[in-house]
mmCIF file of C-alpha atoms and ligand atoms in Angstrom:
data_model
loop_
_atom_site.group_PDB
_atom_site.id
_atom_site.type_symbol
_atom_site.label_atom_id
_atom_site.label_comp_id
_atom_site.label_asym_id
_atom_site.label_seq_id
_atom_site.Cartn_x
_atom_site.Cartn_y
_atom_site.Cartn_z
ATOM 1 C CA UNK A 18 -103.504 -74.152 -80.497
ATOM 2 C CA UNK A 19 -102.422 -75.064 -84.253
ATOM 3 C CA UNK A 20 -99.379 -74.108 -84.670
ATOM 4 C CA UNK A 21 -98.255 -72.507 -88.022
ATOM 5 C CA UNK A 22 -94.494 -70.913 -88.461
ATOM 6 C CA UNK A 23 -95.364 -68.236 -90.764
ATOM 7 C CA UNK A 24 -98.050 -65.217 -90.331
ATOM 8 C CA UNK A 25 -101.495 -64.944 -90.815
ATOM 9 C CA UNK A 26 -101.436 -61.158 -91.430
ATOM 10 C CA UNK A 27 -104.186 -59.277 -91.891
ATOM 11 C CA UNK A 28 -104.820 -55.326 -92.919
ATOM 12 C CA UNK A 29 -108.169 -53.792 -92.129
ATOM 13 C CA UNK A 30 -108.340 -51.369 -94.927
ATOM 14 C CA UNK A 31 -111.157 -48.972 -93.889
ATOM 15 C CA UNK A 32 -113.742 -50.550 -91.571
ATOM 16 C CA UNK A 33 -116.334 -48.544 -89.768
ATOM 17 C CA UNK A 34 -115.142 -47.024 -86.709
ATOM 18 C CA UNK A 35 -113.152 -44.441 -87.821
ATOM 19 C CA UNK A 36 -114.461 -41.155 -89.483
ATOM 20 C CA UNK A 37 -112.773 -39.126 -92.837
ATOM 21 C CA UNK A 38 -112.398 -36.648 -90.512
ATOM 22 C CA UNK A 39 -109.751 -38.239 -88.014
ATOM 23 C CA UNK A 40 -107.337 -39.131 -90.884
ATOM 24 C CA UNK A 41 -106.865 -37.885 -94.405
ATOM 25 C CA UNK A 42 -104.879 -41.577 -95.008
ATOM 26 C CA UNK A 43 -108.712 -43.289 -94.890
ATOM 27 C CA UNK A 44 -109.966 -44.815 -98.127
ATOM 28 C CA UNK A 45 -113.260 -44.291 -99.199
ATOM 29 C CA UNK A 46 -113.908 -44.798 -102.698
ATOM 30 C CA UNK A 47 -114.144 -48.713 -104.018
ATOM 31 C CA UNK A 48 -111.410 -47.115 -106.035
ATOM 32 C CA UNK A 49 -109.006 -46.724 -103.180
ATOM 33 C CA UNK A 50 -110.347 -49.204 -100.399
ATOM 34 C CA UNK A 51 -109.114 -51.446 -103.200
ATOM 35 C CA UNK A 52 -105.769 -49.922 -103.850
ATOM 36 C CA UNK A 53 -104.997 -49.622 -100.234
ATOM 37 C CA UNK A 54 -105.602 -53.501 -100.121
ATOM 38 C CA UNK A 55 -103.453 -53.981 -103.024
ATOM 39 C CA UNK A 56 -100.854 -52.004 -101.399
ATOM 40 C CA UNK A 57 -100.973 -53.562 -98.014
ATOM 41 C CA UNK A 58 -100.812 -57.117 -99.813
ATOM 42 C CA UNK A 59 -97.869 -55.932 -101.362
ATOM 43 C CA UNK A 60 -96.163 -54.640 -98.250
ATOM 44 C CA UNK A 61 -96.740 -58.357 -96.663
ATOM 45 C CA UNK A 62 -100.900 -59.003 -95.693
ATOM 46 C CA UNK A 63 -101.789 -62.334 -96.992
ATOM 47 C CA UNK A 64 -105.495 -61.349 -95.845
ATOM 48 C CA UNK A 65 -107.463 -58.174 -96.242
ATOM 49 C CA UNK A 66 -110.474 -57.014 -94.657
ATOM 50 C CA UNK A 67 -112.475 -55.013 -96.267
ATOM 51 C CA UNK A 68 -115.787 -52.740 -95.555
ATOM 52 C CA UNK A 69 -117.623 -50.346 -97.811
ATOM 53 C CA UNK A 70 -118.339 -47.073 -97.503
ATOM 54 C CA UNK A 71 -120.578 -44.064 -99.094
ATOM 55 C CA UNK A 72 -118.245 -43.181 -102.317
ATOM 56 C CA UNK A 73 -119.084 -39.771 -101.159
ATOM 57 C CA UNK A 74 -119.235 -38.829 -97.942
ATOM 58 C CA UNK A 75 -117.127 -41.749 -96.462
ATOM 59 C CA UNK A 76 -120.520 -42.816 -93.998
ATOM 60 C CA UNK A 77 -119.752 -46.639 -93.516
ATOM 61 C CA UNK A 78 -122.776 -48.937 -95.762
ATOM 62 C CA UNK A 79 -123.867 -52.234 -96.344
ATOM 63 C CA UNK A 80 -123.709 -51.763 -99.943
ATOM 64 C CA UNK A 81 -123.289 -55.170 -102.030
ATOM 65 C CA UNK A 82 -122.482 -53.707 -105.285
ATOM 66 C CA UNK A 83 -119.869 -51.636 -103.427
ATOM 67 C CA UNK A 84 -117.927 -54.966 -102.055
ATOM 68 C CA UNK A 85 -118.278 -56.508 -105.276
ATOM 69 C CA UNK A 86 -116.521 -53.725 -107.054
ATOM 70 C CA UNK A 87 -113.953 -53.147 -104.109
ATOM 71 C CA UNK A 88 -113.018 -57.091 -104.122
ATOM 72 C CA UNK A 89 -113.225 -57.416 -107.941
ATOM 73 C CA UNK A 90 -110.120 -54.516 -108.223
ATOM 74 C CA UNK A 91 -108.199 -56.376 -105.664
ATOM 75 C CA UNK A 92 -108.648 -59.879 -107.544
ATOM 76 C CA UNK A 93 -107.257 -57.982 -110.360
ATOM 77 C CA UNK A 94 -104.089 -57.232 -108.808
ATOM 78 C CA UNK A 95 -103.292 -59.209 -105.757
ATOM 79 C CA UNK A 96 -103.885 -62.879 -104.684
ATOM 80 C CA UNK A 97 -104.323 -61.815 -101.135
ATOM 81 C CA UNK A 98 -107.232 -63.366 -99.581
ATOM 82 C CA UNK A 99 -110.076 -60.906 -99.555
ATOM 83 C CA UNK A 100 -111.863 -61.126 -96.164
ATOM 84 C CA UNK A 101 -115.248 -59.086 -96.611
ATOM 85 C CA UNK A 102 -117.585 -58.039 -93.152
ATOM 86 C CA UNK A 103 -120.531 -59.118 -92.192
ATOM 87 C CA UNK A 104 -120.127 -56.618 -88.770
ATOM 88 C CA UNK A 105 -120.431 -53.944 -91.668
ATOM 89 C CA UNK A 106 -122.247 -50.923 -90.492
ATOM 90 C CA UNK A 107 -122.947 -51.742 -86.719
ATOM 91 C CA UNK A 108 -126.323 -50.477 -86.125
ATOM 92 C CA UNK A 109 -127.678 -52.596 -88.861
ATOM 93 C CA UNK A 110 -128.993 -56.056 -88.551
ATOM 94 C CA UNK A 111 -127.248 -59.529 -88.757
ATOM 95 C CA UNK A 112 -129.577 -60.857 -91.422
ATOM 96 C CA UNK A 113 -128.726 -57.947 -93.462
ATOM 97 C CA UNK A 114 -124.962 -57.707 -93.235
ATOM 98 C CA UNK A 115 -124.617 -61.289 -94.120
ATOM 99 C CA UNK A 116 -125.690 -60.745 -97.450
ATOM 100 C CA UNK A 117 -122.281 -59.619 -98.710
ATOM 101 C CA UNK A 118 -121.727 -63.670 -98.376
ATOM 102 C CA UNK A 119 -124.124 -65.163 -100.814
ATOM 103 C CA UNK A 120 -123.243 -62.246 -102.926
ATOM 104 C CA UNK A 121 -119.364 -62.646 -103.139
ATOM 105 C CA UNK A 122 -119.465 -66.303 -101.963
ATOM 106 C CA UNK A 123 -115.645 -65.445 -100.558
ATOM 107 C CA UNK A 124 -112.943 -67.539 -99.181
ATOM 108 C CA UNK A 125 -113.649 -65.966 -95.822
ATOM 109 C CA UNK A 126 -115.755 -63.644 -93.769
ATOM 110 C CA UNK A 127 -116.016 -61.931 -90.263
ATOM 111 C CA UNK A 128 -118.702 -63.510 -88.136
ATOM 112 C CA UNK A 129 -118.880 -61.238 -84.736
ATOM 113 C CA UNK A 130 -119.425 -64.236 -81.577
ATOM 114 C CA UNK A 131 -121.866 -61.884 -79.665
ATOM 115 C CA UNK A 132 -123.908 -58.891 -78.922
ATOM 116 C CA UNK A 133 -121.825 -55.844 -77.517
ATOM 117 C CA UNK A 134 -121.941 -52.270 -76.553
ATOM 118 C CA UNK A 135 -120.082 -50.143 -79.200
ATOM 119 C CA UNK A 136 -118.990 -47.128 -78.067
ATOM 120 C CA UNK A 137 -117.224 -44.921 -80.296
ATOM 121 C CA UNK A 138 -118.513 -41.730 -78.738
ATOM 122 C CA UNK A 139 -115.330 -41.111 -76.432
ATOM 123 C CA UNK A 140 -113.357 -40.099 -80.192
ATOM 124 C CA UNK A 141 -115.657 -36.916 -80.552
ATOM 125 C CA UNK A 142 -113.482 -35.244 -77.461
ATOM 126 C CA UNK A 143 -110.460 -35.411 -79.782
ATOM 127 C CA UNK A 144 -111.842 -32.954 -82.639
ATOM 128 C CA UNK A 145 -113.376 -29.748 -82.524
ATOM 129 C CA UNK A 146 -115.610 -29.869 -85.908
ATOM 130 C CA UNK A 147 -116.090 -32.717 -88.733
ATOM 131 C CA UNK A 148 -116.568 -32.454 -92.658
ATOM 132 C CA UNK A 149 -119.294 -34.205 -93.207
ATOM 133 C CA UNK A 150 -122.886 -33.837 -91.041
ATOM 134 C CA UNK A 151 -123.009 -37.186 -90.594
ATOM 135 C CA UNK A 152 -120.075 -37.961 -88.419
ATOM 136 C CA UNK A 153 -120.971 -36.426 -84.825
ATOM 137 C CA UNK A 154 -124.337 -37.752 -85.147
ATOM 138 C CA UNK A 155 -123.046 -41.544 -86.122
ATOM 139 C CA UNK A 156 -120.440 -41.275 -83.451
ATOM 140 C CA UNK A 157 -122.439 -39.797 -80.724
ATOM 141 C CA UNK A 158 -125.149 -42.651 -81.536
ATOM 142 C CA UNK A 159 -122.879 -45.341 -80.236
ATOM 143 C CA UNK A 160 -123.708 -44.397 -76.674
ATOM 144 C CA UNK A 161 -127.086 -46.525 -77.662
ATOM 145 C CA UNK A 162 -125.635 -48.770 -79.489
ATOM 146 C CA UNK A 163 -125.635 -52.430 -79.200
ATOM 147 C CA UNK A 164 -123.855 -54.416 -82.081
ATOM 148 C CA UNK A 165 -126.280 -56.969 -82.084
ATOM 149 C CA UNK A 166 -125.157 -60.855 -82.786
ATOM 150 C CA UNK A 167 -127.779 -62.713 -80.713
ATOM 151 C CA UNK A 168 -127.687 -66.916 -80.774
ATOM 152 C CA UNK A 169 -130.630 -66.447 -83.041
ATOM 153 C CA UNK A 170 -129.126 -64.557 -85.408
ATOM 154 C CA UNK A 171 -125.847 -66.318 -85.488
ATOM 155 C CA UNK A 172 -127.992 -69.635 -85.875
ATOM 156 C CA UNK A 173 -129.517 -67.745 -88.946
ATOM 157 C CA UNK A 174 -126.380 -66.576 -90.369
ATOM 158 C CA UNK A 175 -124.142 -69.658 -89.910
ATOM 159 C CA UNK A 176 -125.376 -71.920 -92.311
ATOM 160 C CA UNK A 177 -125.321 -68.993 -95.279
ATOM 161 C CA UNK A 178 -121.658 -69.186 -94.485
ATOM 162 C CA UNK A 179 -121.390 -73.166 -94.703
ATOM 163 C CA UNK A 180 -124.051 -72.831 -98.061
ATOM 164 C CA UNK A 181 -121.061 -70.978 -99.460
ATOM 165 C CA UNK A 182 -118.063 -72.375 -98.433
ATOM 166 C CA UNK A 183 -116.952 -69.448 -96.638
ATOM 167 C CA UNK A 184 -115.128 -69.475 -93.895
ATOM 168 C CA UNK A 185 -115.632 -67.092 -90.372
ATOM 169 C CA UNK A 186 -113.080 -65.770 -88.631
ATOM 170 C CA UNK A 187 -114.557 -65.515 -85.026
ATOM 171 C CA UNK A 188 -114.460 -62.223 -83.959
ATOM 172 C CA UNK A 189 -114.516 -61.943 -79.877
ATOM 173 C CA UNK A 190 -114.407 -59.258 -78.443
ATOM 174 C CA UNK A 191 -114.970 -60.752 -74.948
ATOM 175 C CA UNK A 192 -114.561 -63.904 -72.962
ATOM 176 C CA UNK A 193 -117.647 -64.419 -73.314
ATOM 177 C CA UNK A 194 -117.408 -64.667 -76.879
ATOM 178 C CA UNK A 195 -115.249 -67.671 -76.649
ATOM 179 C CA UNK A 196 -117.676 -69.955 -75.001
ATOM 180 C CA UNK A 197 -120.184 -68.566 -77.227
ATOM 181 C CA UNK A 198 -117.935 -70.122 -80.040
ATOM 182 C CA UNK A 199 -117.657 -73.388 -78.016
ATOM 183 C CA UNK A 200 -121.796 -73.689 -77.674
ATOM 184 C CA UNK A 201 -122.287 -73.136 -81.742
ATOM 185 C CA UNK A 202 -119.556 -75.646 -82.134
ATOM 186 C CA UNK A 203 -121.311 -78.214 -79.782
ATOM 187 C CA UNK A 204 -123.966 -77.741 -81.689
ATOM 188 C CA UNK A 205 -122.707 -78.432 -85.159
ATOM 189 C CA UNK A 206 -122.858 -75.182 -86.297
ATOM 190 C CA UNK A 207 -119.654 -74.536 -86.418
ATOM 191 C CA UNK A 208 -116.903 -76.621 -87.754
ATOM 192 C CA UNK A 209 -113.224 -77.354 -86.374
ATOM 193 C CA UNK A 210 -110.664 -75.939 -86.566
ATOM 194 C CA UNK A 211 -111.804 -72.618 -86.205
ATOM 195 C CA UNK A 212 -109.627 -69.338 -86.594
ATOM 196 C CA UNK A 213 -110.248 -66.886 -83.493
ATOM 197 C CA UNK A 214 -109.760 -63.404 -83.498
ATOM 198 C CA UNK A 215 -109.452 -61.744 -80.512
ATOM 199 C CA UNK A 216 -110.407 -58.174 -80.638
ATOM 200 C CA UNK A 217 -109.096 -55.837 -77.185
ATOM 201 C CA UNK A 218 -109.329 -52.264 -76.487
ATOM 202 C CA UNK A 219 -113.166 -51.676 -78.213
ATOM 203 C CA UNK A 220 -115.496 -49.618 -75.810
ATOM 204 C CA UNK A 221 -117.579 -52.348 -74.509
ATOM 205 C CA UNK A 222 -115.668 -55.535 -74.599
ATOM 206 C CA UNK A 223 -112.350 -56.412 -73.334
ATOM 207 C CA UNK A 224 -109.799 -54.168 -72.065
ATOM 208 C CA UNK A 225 -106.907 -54.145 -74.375
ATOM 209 C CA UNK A 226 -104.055 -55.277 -72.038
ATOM 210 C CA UNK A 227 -101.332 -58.054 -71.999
ATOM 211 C CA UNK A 228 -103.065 -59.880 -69.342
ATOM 212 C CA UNK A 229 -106.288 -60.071 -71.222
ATOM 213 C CA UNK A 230 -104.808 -61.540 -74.293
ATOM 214 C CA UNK A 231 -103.055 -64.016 -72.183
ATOM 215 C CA UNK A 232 -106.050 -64.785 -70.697
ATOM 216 C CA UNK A 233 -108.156 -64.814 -73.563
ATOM 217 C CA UNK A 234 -105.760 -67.741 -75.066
ATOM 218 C CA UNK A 235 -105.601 -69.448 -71.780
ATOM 219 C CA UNK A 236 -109.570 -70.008 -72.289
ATOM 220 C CA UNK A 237 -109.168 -70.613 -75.813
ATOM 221 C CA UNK A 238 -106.916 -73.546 -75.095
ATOM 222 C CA UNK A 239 -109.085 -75.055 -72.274
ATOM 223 C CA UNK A 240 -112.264 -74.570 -74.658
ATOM 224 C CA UNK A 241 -110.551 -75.426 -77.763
ATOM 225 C CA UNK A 242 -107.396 -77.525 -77.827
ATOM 226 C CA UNK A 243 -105.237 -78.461 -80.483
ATOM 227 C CA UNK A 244 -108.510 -77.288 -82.603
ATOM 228 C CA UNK A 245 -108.031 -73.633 -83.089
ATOM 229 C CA UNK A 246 -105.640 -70.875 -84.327
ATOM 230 C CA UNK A 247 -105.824 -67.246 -83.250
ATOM 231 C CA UNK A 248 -105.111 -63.827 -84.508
ATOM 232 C CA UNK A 249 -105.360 -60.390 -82.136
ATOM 233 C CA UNK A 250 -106.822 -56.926 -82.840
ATOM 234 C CA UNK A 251 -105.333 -54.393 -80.757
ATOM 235 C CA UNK A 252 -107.746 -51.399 -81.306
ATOM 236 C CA UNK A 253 -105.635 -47.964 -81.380
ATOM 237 C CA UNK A 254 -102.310 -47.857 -79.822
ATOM 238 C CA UNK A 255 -102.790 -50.967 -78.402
ATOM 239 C CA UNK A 256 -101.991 -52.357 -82.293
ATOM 240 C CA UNK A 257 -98.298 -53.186 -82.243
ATOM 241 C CA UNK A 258 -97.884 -53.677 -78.631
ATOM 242 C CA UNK A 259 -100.592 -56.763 -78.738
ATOM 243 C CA UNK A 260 -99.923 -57.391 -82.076
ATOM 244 C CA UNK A 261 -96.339 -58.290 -81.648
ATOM 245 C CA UNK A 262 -97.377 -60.405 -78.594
ATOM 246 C CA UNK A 263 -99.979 -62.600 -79.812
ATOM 247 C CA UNK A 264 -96.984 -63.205 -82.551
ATOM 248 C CA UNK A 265 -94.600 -64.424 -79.951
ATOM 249 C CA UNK A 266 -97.354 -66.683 -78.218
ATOM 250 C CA UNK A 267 -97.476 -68.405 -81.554
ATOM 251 C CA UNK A 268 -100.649 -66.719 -83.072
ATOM 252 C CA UNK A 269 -101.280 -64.233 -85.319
ATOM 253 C CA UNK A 270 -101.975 -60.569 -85.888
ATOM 254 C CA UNK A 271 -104.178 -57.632 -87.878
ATOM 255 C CA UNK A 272 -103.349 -54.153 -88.555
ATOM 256 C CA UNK A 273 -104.890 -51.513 -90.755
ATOM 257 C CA UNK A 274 -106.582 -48.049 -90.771
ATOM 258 C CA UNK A 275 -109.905 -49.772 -89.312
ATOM 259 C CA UNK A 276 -108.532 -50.415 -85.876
ATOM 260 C CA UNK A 277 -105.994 -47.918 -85.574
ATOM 261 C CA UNK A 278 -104.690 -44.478 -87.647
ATOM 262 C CA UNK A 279 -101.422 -43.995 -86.068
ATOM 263 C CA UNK A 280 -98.024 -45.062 -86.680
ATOM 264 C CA UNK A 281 -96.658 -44.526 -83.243
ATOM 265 C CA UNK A 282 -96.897 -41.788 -80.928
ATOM 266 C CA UNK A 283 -98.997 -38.758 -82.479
ATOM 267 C CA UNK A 284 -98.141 -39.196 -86.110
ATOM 268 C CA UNK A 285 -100.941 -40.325 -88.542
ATOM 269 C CA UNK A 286 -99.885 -43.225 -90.655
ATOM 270 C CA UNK A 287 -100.312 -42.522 -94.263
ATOM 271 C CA UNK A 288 -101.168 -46.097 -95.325
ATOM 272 C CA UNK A 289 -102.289 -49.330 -94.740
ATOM 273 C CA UNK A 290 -99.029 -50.603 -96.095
ATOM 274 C CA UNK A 291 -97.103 -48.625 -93.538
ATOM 275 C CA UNK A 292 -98.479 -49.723 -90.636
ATOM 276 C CA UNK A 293 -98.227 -53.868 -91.997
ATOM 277 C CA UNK A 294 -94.669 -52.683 -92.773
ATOM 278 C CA UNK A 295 -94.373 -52.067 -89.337
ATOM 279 C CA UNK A 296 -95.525 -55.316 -87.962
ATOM 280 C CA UNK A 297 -93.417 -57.153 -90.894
ATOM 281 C CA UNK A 298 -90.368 -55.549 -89.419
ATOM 282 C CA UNK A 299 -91.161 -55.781 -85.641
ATOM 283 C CA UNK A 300 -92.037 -59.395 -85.851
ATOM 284 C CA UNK A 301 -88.757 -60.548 -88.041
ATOM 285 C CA UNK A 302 -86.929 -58.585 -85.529
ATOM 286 C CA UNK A 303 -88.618 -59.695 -82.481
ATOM 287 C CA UNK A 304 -89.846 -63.477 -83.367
ATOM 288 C CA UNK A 305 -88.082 -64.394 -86.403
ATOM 289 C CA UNK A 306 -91.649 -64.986 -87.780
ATOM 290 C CA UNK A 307 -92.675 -63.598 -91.359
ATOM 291 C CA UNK A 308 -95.617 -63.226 -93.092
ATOM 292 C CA UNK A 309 -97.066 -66.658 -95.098
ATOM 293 C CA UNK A 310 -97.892 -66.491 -98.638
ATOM 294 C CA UNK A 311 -101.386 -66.142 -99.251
ATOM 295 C CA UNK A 312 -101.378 -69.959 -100.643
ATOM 296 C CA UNK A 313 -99.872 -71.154 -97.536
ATOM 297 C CA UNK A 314 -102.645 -69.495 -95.482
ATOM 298 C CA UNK A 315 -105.206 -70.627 -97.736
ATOM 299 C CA UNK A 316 -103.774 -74.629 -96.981
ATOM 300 C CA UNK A 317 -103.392 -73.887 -93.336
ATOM 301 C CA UNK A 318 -107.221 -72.409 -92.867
ATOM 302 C CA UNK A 319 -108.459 -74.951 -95.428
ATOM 303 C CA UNK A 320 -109.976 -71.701 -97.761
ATOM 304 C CA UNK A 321 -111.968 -73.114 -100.580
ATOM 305 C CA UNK A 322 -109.617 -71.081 -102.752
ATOM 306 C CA UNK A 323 -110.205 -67.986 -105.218
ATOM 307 C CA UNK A 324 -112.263 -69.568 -108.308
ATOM 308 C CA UNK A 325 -114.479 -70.330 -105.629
ATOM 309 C CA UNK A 326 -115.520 -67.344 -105.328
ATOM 310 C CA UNK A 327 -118.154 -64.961 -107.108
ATOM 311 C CA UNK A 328 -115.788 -62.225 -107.828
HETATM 312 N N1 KMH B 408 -114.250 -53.722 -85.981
HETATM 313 C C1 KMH B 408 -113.317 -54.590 -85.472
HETATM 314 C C2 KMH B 408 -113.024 -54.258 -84.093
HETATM 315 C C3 KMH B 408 -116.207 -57.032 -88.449
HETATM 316 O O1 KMH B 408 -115.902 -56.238 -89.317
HETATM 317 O O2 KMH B 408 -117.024 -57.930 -88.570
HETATM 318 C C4 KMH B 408 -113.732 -56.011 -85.648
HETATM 319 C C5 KMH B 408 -114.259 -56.259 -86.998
HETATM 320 C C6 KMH B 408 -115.563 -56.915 -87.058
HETATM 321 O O3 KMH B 408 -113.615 -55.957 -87.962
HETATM 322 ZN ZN1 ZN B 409 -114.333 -54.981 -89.689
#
C-alpha cells in the first residue's frame, strides 16, 4: 500500500440509493447537491462525489447538463476535487453513464470493477408510504437488478477515461472486484498506482464487517503491492465503524448522505458536513490522522489538476 499521512476524505453528496423520502437532509436540486458539496468541503472533504438527480422529484438521472451545472457551482466556491459517477443511475448502461467524462473531462471519476446484484428493496420495510410515485417502484425494481460493468464494457469505458485524463477510483464491491482490477491492469488498461475503494455492506456484494475489510486489503496487497492506495465505503451504519478502521490500517475513508443518512443511532443527520465532521473528529481522536488539503491529494493521486477540466 502507498502510504500517505493525511486523509483522502471523501463526501458522497446525494448518490442514488437513497430516496427523498427516507431523509428530508437529501439534496436534490443542482442548487443544493452543490451547496452540500461546498459545505462538506468546508467541514474537511478534499473530494466530493457527486450524482444528479430529477430537479423535481429527486428520481436519480444521468443528466449531463445537470453535472455540469452541479460541478460548475462547486468550482465556484470550493477547490475540493469534484469526483462525478459514472455508476449514476444503476439500471442504465455503462456506455451511457460514462458520458459525464468526456463532458466534464474531471480530475476524477468512479469506475465500478464489476457486475453486481443491487438490492435496495430490503429499505421499503422501513416506511409505510413515499412522496413521490416513483420511489416504491425504483426500489422494489432492484430485486432484478444487476448493476452491470461487464469486461466489455469496462474495456469500452476505460480508454474515455485515459482520452481525458481522468482518473477512476475503483469501486469494489467484492473480492472479486479486486482481481478484476488486477486483469485490466495486466492488460494495460489500467495504469499504476491505482486508488481502490472498497465498498461493504451493499445488498449483493460484500458483507460490511471488520473481517472483510481486512481481508479485502490483505488481497489488495498480494495483488497490488506498494502500487495502490485505498479508501472504504461503509454503506449505512457500517460508515464510521469501517470508516475509522480503514483510517487506522493506513487508508482512507468516504462519508456522505449517498451511503448512509444517519448520524448515529436513530437520528437523521442533517448534512453532509455533519457526518464528515464526524469522521474529522473520530479520526484526530482515534489516529491522529487529518484530512489533506485538496492540493496535497491532487499530488498524491497524480490528478491532472482543475484547469484541466471542462467545468
Ligand atoms: N454507490 C456506492 C455504493 C458510483 O457512484 O459509481 C458506490 C458508488 C459507485 O458511489
Ligand atoms: Zn456514487
Amino acid at each position: 500500500m502507498r502510504s500517505f499521512d493525511d486523509l483522502v476524505l471523501s463526501c458522497a453528496v446525494t448518490g442514488a440509493i437513497h430516496t427523498p423520502t427516507m431523509s428530508p437532509s437529501l439534496p436534490i436540486t443542482p442548487e443544493e447537491i452543490a451547496e452540500e458539496a461546498i459545505a462538506a468541503a468546508d467541514a474537511g472533504a478534499n473530494v466530493v462525489h457527486v450524482h444528479v438527480r430529477d430537479p423535481e422529484t429527486g428520481e436519480p438521472v444521468n443528466d449531463f447538463d445537470l453535472f455540469d451545472e452541479v460541478a460548475t457551482r462547486i468550482r465556484k466556491e470550493s477547490d475540493a476535487i469534484v469526483q462525478p459517477t459514472t455508476g449514476g443511475e444503476p439500471s442504465s448502461p455503462p456506455r451511457e453513464r460514462i458520458g459525464v467524462v468526456p463532458r466534464l473531462a474531471p480530475e476524477m471519476a468512479s469506475c465500478n470493477m464489476g457486475s453486481i446484484n443491487f438490492g435496495l428493496y430490503p429499505l421499503l420495510e422501513r416506511y409505510d408510504e413515499f412522496e413521490h410515485d416513483w420511489e416504491e417502484p425504483y426500489l422494489e425494481g432492484t430485486k432484478d437488478l444487476i448493476f452491470r460493468n461487464t469486461f466489455g464494457d469496462l474495456e469500452t469505458i476505460l480508454p474515455v477515461f485515459d482520452a481525458h485524463g481522468t482518473k477512476p477510483e475503483l469501486e469494489c464491491y467484492d473480492v472479486g472486484h479486486l482481481y478484476n482490477a488486477k486483469h485490466l491492469l495486466d492488460r494495460g488498461l489500467l495504469e499504476s498506482p491505482l486508488h481502490l475503494q472498497f465498498v461493504l455492506g451493499i445488498h449483493g456484494g460484500i458483507g460490511a464487517d471488520a473481517a472483510n475489510l481486512t481481508h479485502m486489503h490483505r488481497v489488495a496487497e498480494d495483488l497490488f503491492g506498494d502500487q495502490y492506495s485505498f479508501s472504504v465505503i461503509g454503506a449505512g451504519r457500517n460508515e464510521f465503524p469501517l470508516g475509522l478502521q480503514a483510517i487506522s490500517m493506513g487508508g482512507h475513508a468516504r462519508v456522505g448522505l449517498e451511503d448512509n443518512l444517519y448520524l448515529r443511532k436513530g437520528e437523521l443527520a442533517e448534512s453532509n458536513a455533519d457526518l464528515v465532521a464526524k469522521l474529522v473528529d473520530l479520526a484526530a481522536e482515534q489516529t491522529g490522522r487529518e484530512p489533506a488539503s485538496p492540493n496535497q491529494v491532487r499530488e498524491f493521486l497524480d490528478l491532472k489538476g482543475p484547469d484541466g477540466t471542462a467545468f
